Tab-separated table of C-alpha atoms in Angstrom:
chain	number	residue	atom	x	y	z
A	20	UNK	CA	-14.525	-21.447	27.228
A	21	UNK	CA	-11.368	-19.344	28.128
A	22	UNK	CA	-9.513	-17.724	25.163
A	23	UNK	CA	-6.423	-15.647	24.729
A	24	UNK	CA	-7.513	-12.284	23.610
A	25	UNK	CA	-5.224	-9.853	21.490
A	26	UNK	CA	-5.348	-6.173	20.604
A	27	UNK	CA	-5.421	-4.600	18.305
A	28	UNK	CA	-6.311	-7.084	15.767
A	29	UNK	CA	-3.884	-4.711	12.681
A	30	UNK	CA	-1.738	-2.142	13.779
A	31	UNK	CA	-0.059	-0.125	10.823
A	32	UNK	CA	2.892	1.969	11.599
A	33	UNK	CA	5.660	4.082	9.810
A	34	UNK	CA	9.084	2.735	10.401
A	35	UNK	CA	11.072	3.774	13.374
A	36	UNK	CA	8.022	4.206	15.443
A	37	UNK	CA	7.387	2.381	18.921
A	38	UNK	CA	4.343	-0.454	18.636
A	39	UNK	CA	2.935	-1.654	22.016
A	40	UNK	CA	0.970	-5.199	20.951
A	41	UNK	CA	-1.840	-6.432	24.096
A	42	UNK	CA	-2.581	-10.173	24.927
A	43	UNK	CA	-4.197	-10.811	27.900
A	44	UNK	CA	-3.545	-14.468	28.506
A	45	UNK	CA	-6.202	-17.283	29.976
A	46	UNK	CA	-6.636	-16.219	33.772
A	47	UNK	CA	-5.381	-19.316	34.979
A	48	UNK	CA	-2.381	-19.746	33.125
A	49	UNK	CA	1.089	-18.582	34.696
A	50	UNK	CA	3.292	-18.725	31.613
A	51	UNK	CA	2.951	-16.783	28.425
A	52	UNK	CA	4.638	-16.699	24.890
A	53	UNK	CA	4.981	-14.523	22.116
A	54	UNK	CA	5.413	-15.796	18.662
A	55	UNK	CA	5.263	-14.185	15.289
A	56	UNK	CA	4.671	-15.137	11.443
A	57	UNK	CA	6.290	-13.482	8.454
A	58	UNK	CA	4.142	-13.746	5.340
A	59	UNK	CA	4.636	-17.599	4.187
A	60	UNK	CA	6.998	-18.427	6.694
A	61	UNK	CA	6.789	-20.842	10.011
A	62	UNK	CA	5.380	-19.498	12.992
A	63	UNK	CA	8.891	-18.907	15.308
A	64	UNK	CA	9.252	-18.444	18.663
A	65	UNK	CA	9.837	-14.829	20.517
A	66	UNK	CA	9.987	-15.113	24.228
A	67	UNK	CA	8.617	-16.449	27.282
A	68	UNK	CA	7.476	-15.027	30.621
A	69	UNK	CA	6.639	-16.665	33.770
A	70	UNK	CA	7.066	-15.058	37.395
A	71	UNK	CA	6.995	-11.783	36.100
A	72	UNK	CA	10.461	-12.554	34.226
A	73	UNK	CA	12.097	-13.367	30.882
A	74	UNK	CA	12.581	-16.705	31.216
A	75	UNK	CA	13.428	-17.727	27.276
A	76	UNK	CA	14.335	-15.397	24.426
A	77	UNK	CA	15.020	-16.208	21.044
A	78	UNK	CA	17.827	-14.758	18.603
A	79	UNK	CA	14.953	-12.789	17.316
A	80	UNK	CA	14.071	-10.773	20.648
A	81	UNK	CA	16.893	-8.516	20.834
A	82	UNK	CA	17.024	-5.224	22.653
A	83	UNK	CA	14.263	-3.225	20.439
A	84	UNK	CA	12.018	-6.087	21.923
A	85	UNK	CA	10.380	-5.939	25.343
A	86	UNK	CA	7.959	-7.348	27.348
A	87	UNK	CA	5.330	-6.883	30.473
A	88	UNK	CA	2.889	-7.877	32.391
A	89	UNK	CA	1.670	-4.586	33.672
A	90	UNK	CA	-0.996	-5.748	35.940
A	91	UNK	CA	-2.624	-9.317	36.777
A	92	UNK	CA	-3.966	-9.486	33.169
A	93	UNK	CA	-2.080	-7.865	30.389
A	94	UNK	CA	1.165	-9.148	28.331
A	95	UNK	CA	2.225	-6.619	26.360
A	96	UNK	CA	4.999	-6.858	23.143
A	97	UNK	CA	6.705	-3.808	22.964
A	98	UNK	CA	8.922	-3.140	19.665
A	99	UNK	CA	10.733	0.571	20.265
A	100	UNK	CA	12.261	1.368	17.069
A	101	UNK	CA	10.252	-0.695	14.295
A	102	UNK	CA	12.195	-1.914	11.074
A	103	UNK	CA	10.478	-3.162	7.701
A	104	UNK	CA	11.037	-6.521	8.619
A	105	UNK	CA	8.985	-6.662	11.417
A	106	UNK	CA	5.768	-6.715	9.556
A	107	UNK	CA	4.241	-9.712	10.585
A	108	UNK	CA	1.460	-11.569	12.503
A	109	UNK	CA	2.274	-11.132	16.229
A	110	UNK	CA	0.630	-14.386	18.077
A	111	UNK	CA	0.322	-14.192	22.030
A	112	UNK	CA	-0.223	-17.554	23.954
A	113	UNK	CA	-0.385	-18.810	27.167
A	114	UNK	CA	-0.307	-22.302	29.142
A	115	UNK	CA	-1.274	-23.495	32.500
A	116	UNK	CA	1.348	-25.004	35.109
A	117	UNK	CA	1.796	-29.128	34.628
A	118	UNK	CA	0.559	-28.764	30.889
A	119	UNK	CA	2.317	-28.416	27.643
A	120	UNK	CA	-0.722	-27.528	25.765
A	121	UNK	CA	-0.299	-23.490	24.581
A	122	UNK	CA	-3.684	-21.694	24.088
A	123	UNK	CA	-3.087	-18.899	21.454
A	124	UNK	CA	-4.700	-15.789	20.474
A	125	UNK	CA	-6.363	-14.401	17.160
A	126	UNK	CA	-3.272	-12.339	16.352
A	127	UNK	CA	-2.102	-8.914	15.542
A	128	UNK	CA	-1.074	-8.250	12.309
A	129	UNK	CA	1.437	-5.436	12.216
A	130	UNK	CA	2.770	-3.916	9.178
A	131	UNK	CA	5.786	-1.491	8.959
A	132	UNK	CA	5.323	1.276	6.563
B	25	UNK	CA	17.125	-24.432	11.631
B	26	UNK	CA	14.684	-27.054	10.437
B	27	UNK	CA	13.857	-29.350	13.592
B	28	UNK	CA	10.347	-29.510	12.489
B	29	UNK	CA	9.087	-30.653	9.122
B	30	UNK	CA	6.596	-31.015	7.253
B	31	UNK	CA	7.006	-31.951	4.096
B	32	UNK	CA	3.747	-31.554	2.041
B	33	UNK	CA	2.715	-27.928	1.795
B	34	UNK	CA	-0.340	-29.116	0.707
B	35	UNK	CA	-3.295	-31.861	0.568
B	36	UNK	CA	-6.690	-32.411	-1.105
B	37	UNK	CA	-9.191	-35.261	0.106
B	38	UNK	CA	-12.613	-36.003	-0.512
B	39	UNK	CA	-15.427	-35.266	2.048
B	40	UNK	CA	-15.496	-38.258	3.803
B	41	UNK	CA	-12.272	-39.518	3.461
B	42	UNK	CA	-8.873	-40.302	5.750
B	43	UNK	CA	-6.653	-36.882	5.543
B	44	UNK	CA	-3.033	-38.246	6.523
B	45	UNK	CA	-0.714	-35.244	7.597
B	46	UNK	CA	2.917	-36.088	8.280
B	47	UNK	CA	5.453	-34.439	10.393
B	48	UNK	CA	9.627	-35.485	10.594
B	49	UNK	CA	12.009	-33.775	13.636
B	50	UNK	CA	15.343	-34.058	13.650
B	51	UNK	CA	15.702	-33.018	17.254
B	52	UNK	CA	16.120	-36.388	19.847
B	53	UNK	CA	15.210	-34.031	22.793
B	54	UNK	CA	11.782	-33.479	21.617
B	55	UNK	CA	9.776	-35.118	24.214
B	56	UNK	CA	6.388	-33.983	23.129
B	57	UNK	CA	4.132	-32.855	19.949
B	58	UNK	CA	1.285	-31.102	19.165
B	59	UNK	CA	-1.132	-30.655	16.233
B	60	UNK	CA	-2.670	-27.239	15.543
B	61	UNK	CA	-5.546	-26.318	13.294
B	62	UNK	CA	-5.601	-22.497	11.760
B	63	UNK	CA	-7.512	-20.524	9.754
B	64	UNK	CA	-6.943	-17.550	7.705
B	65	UNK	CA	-6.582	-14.333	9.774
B	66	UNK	CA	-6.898	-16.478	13.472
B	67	UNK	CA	-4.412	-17.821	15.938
B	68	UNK	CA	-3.492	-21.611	15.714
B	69	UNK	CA	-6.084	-23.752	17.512
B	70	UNK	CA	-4.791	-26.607	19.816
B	71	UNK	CA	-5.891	-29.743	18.302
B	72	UNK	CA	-4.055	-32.741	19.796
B	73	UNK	CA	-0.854	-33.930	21.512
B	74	UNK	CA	1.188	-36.712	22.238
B	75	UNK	CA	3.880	-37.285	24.886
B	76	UNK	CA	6.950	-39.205	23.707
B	77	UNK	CA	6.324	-42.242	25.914
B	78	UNK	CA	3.142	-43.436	23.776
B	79	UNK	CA	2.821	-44.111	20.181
B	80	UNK	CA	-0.496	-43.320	19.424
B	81	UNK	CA	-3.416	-40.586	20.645
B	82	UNK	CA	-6.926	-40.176	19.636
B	83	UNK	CA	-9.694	-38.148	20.588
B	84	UNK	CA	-12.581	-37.892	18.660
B	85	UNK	CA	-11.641	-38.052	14.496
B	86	UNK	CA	-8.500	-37.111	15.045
B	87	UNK	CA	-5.302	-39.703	15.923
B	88	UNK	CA	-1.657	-38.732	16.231
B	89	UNK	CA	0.757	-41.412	15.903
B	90	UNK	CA	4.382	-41.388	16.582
B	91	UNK	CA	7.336	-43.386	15.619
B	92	UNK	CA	9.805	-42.340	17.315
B	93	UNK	CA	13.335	-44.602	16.026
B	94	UNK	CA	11.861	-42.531	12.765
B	95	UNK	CA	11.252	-39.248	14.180
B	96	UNK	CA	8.156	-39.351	12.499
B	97	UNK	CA	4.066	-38.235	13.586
B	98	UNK	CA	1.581	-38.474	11.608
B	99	UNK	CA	-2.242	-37.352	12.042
B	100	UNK	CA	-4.803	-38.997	11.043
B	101	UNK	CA	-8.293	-37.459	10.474
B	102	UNK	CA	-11.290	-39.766	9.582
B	103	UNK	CA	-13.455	-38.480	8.510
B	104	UNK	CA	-12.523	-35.787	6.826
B	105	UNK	CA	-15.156	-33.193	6.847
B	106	UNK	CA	-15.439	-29.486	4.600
B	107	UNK	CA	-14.493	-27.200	8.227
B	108	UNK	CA	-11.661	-29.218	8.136
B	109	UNK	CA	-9.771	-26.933	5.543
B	110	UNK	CA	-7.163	-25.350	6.909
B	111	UNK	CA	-2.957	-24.961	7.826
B	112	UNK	CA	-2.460	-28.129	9.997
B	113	UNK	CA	0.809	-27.156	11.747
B	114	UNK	CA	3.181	-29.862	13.957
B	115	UNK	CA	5.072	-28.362	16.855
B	116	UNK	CA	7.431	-29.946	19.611
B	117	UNK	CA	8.645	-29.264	22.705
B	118	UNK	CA	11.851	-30.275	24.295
B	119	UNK	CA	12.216	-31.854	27.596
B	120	UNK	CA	16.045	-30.092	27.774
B	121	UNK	CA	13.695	-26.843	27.776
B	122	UNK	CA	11.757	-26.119	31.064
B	123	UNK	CA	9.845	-23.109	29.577
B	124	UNK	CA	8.030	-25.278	27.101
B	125	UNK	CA	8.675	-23.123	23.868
B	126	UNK	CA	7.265	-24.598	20.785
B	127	UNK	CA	8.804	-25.391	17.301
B	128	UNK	CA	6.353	-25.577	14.525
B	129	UNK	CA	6.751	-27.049	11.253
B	130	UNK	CA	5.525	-24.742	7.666
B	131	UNK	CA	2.361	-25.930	7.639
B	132	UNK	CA	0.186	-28.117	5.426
B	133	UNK	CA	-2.977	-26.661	3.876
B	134	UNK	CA	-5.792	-29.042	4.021
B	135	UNK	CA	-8.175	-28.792	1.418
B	136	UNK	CA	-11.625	-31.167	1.670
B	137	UNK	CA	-13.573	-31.454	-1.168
B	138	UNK	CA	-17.223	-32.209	-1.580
């Protein structure tokens, strides 16, 4: 069966550097989502990304936030400048057209030193 | 912003027995709402959904029901079985948003006991 796939599954950085998190989304699935989880809080929404665009951003995504789909099978997360607050678990997911069911991946779990 | 609820952080149930997980919105543009399973360290796991214009779902052990003049889903799982433990989230989508983001509730850790 198809799965969302994430890498790496911890990244551990110092604060202020750049973090580039990897999904690569189910192959047949055009729109993809990034969501993230704060230790003991509810899993909130990011962004979405269909047609090669931003399509949906959340108060959360501002400008230290970016995403792309570099080729026909990555979705990256890109966070330039990282703060302490942005240790959390990272969830990519993904959803084929005509369906509101959103296939997500293991996780990355990044933590801001 | 608390569209999504979910009340009980937690619930313990006997191998064997119903688990009843319940789920409140306060959002009237939610037109649909899904159940995901998740384990420790691993993404959320689709479990089941239910569009607004039924009340009820079932596939398998699981059932989602929905009242919606309450705003309220429940799921149902019978019967409950020891792989069963785990954060049982409810999310909903609105049919105002074309892009299908999810809102998910906190969670309610599922605990079956022998």
């Amino acid at each position: 069966e198809p799965e969302v796939t994430q890498t790496p599954s911890h990244q551990v950085t110092q604060m202020g550097q750049e973090v580039i998190l990897r999904c690569v989304p189910i192959s047949n699935h055009l729109y993809f989502y990034w969501y993230r989880q704060i230790l003991g809080q509810k899993v909130e929404f990011l962004v979405s990304f269909y047609n090669n665009e931003i399509s949906e951003k959340s108060e959360i995504f501002d400008d230290q936030f970016s995403v792309e789909r570099p080729d026909g099978s990555n979705f990256t997360l890109k966070i330039r400048s990282t703060k302490l607050e942005d240790s959390a678990m990272y969830f990519c997911a993904s959803r084929r057209t005509g369906s509101h069911e959103q296939y997500f991946g293991p996780g990355t779990r990044l933590t801001v030193t | 912003d608390q569209q999504v609820k979910q009340n009980s952080p937690s619930l313990s149930v006997q191998e064997g027995r119903i688990s009843i997980l319940n789920c409140d919105y306060t959002n009237s543009m939610f037109d649909y709402f899904l159940w995901y399973k998740k384990y420790p360290a691993e993404g959320p796991t689709f479990l089941i959904s239910i569009s607004s214009i039924k009340d009820k779902n079932e596939d398998g052990r699981f059932t989602v029901f929905l009242n919606k003049s309450a705003k309220h889903l429940s799921l149902h799982i019978v019967p409950s079985q020891p792989g069963d433990s785990a954060v049982y989230f409810c999310a909903a989508s609105a049919k105002t948003d074309s892009w299908g983001k999810l809102q998910f509730g906190a969670g309610t850790q599922v605990v079956v006991t022998p």
